[in-house]
mmCIF file of C-alpha atoms in Angstrom:
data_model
loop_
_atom_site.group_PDB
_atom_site.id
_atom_site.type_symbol
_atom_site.label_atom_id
_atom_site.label_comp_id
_atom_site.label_asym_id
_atom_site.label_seq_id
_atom_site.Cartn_x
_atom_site.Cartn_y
_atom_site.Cartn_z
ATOM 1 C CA UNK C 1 -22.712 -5.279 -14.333
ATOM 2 C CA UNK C 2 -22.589 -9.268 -13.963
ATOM 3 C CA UNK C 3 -18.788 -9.557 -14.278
ATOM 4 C CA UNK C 4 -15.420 -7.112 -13.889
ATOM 5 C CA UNK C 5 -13.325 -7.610 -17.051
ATOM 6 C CA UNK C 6 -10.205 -6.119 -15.174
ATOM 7 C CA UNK C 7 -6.630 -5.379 -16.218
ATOM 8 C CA UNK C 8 -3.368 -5.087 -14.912
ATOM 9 C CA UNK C 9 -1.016 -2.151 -15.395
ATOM 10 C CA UNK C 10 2.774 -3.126 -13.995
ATOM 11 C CA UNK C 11 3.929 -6.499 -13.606
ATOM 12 C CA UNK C 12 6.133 -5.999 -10.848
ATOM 13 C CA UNK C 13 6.287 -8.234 -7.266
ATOM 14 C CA UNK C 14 2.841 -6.737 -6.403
ATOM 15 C CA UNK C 15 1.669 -6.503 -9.938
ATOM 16 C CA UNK C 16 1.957 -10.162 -10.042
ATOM 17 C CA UNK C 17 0.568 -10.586 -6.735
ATOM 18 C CA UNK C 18 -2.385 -8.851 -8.252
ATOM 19 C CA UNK C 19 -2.932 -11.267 -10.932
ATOM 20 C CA UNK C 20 -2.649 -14.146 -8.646
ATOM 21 C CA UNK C 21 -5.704 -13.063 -6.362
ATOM 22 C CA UNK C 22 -7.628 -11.372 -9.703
ATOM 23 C CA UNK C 23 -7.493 -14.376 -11.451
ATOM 24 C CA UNK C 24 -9.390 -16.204 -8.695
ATOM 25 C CA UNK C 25 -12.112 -13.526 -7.254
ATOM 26 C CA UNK C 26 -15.629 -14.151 -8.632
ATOM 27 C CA UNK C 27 -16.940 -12.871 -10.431
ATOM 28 C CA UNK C 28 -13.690 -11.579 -12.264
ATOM 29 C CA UNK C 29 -12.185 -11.832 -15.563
ATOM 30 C CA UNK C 30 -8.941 -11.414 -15.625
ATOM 31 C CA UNK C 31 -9.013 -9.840 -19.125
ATOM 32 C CA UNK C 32 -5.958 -7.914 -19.761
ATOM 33 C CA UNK C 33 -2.157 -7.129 -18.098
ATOM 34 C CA UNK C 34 0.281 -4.413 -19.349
ATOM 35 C CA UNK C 35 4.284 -4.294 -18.683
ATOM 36 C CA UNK C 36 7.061 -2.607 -21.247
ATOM 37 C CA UNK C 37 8.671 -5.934 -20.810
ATOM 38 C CA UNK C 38 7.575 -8.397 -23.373
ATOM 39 C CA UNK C 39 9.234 -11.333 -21.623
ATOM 40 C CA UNK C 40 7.613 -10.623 -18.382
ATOM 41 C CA UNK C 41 4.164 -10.218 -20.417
ATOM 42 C CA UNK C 42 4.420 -13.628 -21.953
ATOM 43 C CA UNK C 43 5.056 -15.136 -18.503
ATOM 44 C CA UNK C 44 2.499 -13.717 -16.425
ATOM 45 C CA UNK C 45 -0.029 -14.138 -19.571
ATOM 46 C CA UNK C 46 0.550 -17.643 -20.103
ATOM 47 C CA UNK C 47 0.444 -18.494 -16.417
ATOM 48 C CA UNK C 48 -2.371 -16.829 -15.777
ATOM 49 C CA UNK C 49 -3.923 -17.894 -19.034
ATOM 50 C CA UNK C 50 -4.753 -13.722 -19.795
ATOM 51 C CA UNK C 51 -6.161 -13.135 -23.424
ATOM 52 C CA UNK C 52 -5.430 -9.108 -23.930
ATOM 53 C CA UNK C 53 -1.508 -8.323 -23.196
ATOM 54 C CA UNK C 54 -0.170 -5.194 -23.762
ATOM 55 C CA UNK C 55 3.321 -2.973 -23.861
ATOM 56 C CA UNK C 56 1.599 0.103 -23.521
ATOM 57 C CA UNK C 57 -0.949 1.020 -21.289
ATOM 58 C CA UNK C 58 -2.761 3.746 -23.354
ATOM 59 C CA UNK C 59 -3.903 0.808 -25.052
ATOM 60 C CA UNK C 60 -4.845 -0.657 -22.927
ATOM 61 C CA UNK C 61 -7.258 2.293 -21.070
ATOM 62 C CA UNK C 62 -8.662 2.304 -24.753
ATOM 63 C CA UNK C 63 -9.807 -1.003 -25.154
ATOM 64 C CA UNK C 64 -13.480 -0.599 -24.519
ATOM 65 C CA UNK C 65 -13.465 -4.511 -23.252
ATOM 66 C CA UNK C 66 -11.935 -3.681 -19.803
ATOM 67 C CA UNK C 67 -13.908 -2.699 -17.199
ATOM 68 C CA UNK C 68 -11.287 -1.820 -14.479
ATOM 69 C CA UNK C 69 -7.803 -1.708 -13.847
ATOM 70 C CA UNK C 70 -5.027 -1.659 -10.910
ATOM 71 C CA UNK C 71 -1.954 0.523 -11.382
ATOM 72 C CA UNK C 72 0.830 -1.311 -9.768
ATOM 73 C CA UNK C 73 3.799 0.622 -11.446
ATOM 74 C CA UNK C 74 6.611 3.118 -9.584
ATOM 75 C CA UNK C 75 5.429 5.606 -8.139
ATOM 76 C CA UNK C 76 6.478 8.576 -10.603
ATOM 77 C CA UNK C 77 4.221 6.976 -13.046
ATOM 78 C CA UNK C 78 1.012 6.668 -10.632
ATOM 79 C CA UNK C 79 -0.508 10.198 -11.736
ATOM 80 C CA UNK C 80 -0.350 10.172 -15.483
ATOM 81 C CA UNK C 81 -1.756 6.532 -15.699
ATOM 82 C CA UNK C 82 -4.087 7.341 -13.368
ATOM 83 C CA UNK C 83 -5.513 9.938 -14.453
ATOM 84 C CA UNK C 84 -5.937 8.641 -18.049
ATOM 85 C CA UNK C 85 -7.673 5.543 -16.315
ATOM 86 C CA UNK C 86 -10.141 7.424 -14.544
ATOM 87 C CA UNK C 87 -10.641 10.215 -17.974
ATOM 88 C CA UNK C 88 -11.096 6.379 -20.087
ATOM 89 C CA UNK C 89 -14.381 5.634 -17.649
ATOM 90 C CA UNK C 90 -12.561 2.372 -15.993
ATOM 91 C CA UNK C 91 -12.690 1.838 -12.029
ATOM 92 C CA UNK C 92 -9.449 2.074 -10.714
ATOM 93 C CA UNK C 93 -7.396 0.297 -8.028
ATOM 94 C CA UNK C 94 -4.103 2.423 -7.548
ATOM 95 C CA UNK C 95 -1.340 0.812 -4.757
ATOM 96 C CA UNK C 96 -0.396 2.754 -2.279
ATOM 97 C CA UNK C 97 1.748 5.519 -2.064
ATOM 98 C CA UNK C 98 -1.036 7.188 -3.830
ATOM 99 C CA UNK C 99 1.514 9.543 -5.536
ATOM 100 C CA UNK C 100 5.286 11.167 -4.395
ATOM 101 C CA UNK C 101 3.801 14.691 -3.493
ATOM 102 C CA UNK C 102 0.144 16.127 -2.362
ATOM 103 C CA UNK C 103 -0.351 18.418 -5.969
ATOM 104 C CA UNK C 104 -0.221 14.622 -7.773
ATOM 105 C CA UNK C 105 -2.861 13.400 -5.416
ATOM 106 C CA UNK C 106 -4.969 16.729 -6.004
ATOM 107 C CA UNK C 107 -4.546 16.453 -9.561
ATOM 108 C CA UNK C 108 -5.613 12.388 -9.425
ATOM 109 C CA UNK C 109 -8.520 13.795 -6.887
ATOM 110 C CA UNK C 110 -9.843 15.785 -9.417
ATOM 111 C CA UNK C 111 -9.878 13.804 -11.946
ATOM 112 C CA UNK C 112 -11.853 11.319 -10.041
ATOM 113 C CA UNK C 113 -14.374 13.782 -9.126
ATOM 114 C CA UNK C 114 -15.390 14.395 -13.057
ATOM 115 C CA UNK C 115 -14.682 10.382 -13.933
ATOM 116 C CA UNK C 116 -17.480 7.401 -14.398
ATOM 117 C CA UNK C 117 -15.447 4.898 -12.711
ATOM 118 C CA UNK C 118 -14.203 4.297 -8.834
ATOM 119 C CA UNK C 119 -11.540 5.125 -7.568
ATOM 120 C CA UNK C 120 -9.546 3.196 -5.193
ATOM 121 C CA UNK C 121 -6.279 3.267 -3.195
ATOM 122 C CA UNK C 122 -4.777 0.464 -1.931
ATOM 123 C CA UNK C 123 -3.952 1.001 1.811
ATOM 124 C CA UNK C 124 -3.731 -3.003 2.933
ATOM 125 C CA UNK C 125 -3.371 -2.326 6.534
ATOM 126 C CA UNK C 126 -6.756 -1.030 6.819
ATOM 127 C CA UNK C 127 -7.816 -4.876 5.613
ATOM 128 C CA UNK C 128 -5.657 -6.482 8.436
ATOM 129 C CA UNK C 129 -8.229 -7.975 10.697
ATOM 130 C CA UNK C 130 -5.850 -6.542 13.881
ATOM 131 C CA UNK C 131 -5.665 -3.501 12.582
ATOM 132 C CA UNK C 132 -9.147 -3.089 11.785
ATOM 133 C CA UNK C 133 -10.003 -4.539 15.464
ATOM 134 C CA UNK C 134 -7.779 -1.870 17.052
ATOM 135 C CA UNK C 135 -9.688 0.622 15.041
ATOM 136 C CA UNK C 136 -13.208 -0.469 16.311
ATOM 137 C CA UNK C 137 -12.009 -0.246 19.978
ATOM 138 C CA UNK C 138 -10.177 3.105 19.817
ATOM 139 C CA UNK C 139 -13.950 3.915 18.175
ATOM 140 C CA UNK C 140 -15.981 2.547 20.576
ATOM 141 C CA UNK C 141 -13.526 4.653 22.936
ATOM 142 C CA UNK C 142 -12.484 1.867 25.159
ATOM 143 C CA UNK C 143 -8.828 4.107 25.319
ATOM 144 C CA UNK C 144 -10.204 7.357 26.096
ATOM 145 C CA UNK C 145 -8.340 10.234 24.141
ATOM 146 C CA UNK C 146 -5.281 9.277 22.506
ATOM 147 C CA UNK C 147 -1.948 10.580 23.642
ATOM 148 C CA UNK C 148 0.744 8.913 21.770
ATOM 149 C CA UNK C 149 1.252 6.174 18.680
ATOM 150 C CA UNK C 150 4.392 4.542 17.716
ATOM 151 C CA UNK C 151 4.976 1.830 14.990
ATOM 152 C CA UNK C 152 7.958 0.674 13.621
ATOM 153 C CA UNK C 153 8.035 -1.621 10.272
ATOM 154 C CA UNK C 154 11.533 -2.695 9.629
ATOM 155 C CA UNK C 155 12.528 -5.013 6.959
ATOM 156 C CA UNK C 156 16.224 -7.128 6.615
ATOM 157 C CA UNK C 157 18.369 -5.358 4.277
ATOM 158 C CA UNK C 158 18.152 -8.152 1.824
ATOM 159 C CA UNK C 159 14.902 -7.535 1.024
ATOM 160 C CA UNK C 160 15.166 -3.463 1.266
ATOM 161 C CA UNK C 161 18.240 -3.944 -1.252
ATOM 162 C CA UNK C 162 15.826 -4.518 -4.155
ATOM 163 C CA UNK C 163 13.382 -1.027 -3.390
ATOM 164 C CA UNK C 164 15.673 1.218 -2.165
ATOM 165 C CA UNK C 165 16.667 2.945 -5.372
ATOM 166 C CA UNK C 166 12.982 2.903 -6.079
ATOM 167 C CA UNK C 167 11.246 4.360 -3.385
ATOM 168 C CA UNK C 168 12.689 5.908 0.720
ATOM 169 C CA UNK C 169 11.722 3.271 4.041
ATOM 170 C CA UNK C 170 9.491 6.401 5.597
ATOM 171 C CA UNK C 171 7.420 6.994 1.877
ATOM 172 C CA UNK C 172 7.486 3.275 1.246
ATOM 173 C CA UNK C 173 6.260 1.682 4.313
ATOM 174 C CA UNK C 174 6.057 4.470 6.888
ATOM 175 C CA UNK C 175 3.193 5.754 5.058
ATOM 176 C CA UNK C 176 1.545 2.648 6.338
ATOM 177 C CA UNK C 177 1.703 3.836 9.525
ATOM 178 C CA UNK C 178 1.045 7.538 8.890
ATOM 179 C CA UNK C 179 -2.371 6.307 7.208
ATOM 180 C CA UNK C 180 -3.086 3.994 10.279
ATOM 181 C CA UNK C 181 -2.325 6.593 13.023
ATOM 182 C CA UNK C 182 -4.397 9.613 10.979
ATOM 183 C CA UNK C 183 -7.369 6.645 10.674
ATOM 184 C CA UNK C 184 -6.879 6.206 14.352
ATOM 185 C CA UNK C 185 -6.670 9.678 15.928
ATOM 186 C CA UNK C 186 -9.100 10.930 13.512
ATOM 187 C CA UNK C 187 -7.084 14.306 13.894
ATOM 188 C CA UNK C 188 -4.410 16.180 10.929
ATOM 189 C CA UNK C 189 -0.755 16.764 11.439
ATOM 190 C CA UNK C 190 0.216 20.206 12.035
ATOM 191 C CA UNK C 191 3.934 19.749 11.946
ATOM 192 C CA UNK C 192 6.759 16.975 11.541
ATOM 193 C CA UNK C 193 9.869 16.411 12.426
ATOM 194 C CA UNK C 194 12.201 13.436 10.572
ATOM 195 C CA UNK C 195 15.709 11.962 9.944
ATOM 196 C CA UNK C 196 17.105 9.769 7.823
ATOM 197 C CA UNK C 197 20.291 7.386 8.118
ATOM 198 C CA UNK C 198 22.898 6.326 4.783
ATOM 199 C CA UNK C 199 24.320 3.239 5.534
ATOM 200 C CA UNK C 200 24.346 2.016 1.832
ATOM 201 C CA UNK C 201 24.916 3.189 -1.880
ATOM 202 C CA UNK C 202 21.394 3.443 -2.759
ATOM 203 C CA UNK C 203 19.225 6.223 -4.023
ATOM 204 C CA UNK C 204 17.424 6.618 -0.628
ATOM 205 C CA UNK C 205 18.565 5.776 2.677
ATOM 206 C CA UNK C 206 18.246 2.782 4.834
ATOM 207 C CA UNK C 207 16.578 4.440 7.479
ATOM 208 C CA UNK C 208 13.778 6.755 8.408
ATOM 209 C CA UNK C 209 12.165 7.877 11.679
ATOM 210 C CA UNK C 210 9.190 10.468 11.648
ATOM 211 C CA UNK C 211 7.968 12.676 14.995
ATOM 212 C CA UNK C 212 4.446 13.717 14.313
ATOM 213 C CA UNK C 213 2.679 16.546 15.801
ATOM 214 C CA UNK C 214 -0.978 16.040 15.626
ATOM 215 C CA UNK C 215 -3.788 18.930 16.162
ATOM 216 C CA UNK C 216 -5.440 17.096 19.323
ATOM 217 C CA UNK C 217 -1.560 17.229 21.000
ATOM 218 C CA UNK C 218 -1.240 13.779 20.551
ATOM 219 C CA UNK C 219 2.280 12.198 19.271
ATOM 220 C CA UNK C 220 3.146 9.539 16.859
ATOM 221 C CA UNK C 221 6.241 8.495 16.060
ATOM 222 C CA UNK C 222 7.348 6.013 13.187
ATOM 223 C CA UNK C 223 10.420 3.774 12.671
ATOM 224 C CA UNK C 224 11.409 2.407 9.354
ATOM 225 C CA UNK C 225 14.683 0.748 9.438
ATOM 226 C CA UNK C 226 15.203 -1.028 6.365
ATOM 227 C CA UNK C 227 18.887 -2.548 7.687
ATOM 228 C CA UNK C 228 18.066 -5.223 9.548
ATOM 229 C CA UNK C 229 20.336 -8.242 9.706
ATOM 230 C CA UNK C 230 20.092 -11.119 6.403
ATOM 231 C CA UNK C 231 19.143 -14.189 8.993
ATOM 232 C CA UNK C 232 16.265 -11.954 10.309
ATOM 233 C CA UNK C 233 13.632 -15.666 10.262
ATOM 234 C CA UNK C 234 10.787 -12.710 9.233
ATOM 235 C CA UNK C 235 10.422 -10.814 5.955
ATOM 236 C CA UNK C 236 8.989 -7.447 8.283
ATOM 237 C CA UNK C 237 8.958 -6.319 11.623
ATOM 238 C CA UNK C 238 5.848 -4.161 11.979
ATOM 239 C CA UNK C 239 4.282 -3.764 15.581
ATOM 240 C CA UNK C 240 2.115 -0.543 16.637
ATOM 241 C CA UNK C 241 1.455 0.442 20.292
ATOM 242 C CA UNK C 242 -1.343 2.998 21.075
ATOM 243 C CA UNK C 243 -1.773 4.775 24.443
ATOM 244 C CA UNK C 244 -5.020 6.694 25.537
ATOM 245 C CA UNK C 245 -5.968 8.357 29.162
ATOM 246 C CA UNK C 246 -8.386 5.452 29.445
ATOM 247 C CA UNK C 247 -6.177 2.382 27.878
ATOM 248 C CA UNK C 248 -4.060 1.439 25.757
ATOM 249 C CA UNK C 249 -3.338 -1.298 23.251
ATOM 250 C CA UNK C 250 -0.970 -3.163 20.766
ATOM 251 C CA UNK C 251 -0.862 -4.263 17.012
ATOM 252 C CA UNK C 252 1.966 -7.058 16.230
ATOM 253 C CA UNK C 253 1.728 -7.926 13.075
ATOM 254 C CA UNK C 254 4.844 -9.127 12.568
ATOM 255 C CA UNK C 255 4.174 -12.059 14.175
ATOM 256 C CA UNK C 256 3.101 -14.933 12.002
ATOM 257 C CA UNK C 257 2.503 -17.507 14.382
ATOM 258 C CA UNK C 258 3.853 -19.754 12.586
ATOM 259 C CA UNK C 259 7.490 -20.831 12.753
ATOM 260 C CA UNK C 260 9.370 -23.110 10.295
ATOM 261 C CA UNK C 261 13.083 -24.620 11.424
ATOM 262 C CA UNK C 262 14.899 -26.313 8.388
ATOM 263 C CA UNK C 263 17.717 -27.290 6.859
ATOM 264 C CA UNK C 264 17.668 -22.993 5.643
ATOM 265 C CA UNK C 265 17.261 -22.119 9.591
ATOM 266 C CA UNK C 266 13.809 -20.724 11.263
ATOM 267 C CA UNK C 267 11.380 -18.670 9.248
ATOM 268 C CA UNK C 268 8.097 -16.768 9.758
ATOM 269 C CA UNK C 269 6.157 -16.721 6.610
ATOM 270 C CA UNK C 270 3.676 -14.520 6.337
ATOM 271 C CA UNK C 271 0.165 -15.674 7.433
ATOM 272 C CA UNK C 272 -2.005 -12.675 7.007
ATOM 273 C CA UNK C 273 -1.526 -10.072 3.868
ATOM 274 C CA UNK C 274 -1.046 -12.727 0.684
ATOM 275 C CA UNK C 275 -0.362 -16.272 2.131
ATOM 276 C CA UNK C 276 -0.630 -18.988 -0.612
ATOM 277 C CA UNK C 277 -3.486 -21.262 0.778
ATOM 278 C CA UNK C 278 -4.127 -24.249 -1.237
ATOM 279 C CA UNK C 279 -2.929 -22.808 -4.841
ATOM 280 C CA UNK C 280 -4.970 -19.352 -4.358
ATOM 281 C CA UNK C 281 -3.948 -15.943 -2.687
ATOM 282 C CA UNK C 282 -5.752 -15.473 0.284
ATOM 283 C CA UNK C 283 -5.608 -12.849 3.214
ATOM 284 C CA UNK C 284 -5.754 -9.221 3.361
ATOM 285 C CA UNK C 285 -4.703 -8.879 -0.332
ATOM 286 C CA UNK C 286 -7.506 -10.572 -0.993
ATOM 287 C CA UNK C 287 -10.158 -9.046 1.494
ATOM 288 C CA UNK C 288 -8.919 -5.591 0.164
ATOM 289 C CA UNK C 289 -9.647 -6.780 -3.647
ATOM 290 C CA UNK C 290 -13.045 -8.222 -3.358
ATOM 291 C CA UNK C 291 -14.349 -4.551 -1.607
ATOM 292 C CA UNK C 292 -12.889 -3.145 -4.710
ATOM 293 C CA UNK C 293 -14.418 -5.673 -6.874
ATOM 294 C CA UNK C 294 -18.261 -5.150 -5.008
ATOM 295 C CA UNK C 295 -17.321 -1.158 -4.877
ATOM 296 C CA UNK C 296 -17.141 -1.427 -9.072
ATOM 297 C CA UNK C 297 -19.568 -3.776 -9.541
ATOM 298 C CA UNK C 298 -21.916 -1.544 -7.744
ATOM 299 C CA UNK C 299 -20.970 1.799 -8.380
ATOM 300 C CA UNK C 300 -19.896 2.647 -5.336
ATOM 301 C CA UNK C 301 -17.328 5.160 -4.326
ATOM 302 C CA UNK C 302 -15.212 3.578 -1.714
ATOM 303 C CA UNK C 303 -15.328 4.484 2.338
ATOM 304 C CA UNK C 304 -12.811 1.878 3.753
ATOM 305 C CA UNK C 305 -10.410 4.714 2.489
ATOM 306 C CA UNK C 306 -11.230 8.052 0.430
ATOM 307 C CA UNK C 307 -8.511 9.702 -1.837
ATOM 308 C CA UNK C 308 -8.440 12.169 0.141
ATOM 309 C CA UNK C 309 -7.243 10.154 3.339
ATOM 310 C CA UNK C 310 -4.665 8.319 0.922
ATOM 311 C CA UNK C 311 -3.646 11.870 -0.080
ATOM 312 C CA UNK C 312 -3.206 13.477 3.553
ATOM 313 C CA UNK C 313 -0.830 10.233 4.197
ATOM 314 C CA UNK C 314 1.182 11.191 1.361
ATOM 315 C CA UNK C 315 1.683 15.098 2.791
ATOM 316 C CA UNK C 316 2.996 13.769 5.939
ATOM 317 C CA UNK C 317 5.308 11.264 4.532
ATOM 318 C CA UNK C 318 6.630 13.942 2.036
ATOM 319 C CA UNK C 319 6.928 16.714 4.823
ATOM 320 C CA UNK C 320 8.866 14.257 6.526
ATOM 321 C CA UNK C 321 11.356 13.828 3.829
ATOM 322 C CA UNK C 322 11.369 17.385 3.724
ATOM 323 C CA UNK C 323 12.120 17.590 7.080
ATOM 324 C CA UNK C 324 14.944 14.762 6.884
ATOM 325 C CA UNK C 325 16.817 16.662 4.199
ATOM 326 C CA UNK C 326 16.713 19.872 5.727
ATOM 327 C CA UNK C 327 17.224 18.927 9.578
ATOM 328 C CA UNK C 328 13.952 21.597 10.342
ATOM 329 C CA UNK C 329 10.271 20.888 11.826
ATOM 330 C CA UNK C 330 8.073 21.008 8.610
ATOM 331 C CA UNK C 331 4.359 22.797 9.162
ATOM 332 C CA UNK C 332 1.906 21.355 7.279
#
């Protein structure tokens, strides 16, 4: 295969964050997008110039044109479309949470395992030069054996007031984390203990913190505080510290290193996971969508991150919110 004639299911914030990087990775055609809204499908379409646009994706999976597609819709949806993506023979690039419960993932898994195509999941932290970094030291094991892991990724409760009736702070971006410290330690969660905090009328709470109990003994705990103040100058506060018997070491990537005072007061924009540089998406985002694209193009099954690591992410995170609503330790 020359070229990847690729599609777009959901044309949300990251769904058109999608588009913006597809539409400029070689050698990619960025053949087809799908939404329910037919506004929203004219003006992604015409901005992105795409010639196949679709309100439903089943026709989309049949349309023997498209070589690949990402699934960028809510998360209750991620199975079903999935799993008629992968049975359709198209490589698939599905965003992160990989599902809302371990049986979706097995069912996705399983799918795969009979299917023609890749398939992907989206875990962008993995593409985060620091994060990767960190990785290759605690590999090269320049901290000895870890002993304990804690991350927080907080976001102003602006910018958590449009996802919280979607999706919880500890399933929506403590599963970051999760993934990271499970990629780091190399060892499974036995058991987890979580809480939650209501602070607002939404359909999940504002706040989310996550004790977990690892096999080797070590200890990770994860903070995801989706309240913090409106003037926060940064869209997320994310910052992991790691410490070993040997060493130890720490992940900010919250920090831009960039600041911007104006007339709207100081601001961080973000320099590292989808920074507009020079018209085009660039960054992590894009890293993570070009291994995809060389993954299809060649056949290859993806080792960056395996279903089955995306899946083990999503048992912690939903043992946590198990553990949250019933005030217990959860065994996994």
């Amino acid at each position: 295969m020359e070229k990847l004639r690729h599609g777009i299911i959901g044309l949300g914030f990251f769904g058109e964050k999608h588009a913006e990087v597809f539409s400029n990775v070689s050698p990619v055609e960025l053949t087809a997008i799908c939404t329910r809204r037919p506004g929203r499908l004219k003006e992604v379409g015409n901005r992105f110039n795409v010639p196949k646009r679709y309100t439903d994706y089943r026709d989309l999976l049949a349309d023997p044109e498209i070589d690949s597609v990402s699934i960028v819709t809510h998360i209750d949806d991620h199975r079903d479309i999935t799993i008629a993506a992968l049975n359709s023979g198209k490589h698939v690039f599905l965003e992160k949470p990989m599902a809302g419960n371990a049986g979706d993932c097995d069912a996705m898994i399983t799918a795969a395992k009979n299917a023609r195509g890749i398939f992907f999941i989206g875990h962008i932290c993995r593409f985060d030069t620091r994060i990767a970094l960190a990785k290759k030291a605690i590999a090269e094991n320049r901290l000895g054996k870890i002993v304990t892991m804690c991350a927080k990724r907080n976001l102003p409760k602006n910018i958590s007031a449009e996802t919280l009736d979607k999706i919880s702070p500890l399933m929506g971006d403590g599963i970051h984390d999760t993934d990271l410290m499970l990629w780091f330690s190399q060892s499974r969660v036995k058991s987890v203990y979580a809480r939650n905090v209501r602070i607002r009328d939404f359909a999940y709470p504002d706040i989310g913190w996550a004790m977990l109990n690892f096999e080797d003994d070590s200890l990770g705990v994860i903070e995801t505080a989706w309240y913090l103040p409106e003037n926060t100058p940064y869209a997320i506060d994310a910052k992991m510290e790691i410490i070993g018997t040997a060493g130890a070491l720490s992940i900010d990537c919250g920090n831009a290193g960039l600041s911007i005072n104006d007339a709207n007061g100081i601001s961080l924009p973000d320099t590292r996971y989808w920074p507009d540089l020079f018209g085009q998406r660039t960054g992590a985002l894009r890293d993570e969508i070009s291994y995809f694209v060389s993954c299809a193009l060649t056949g290859s099954q993806p080792e960056i991150i395996t279903p089955e690591e995306s899946r083990m992410a999503v048992a912690v995170m939903s043992a946590a919110e198990e553990s949250a609503a019933s005030g217990k330790v959860v065994e996994l």
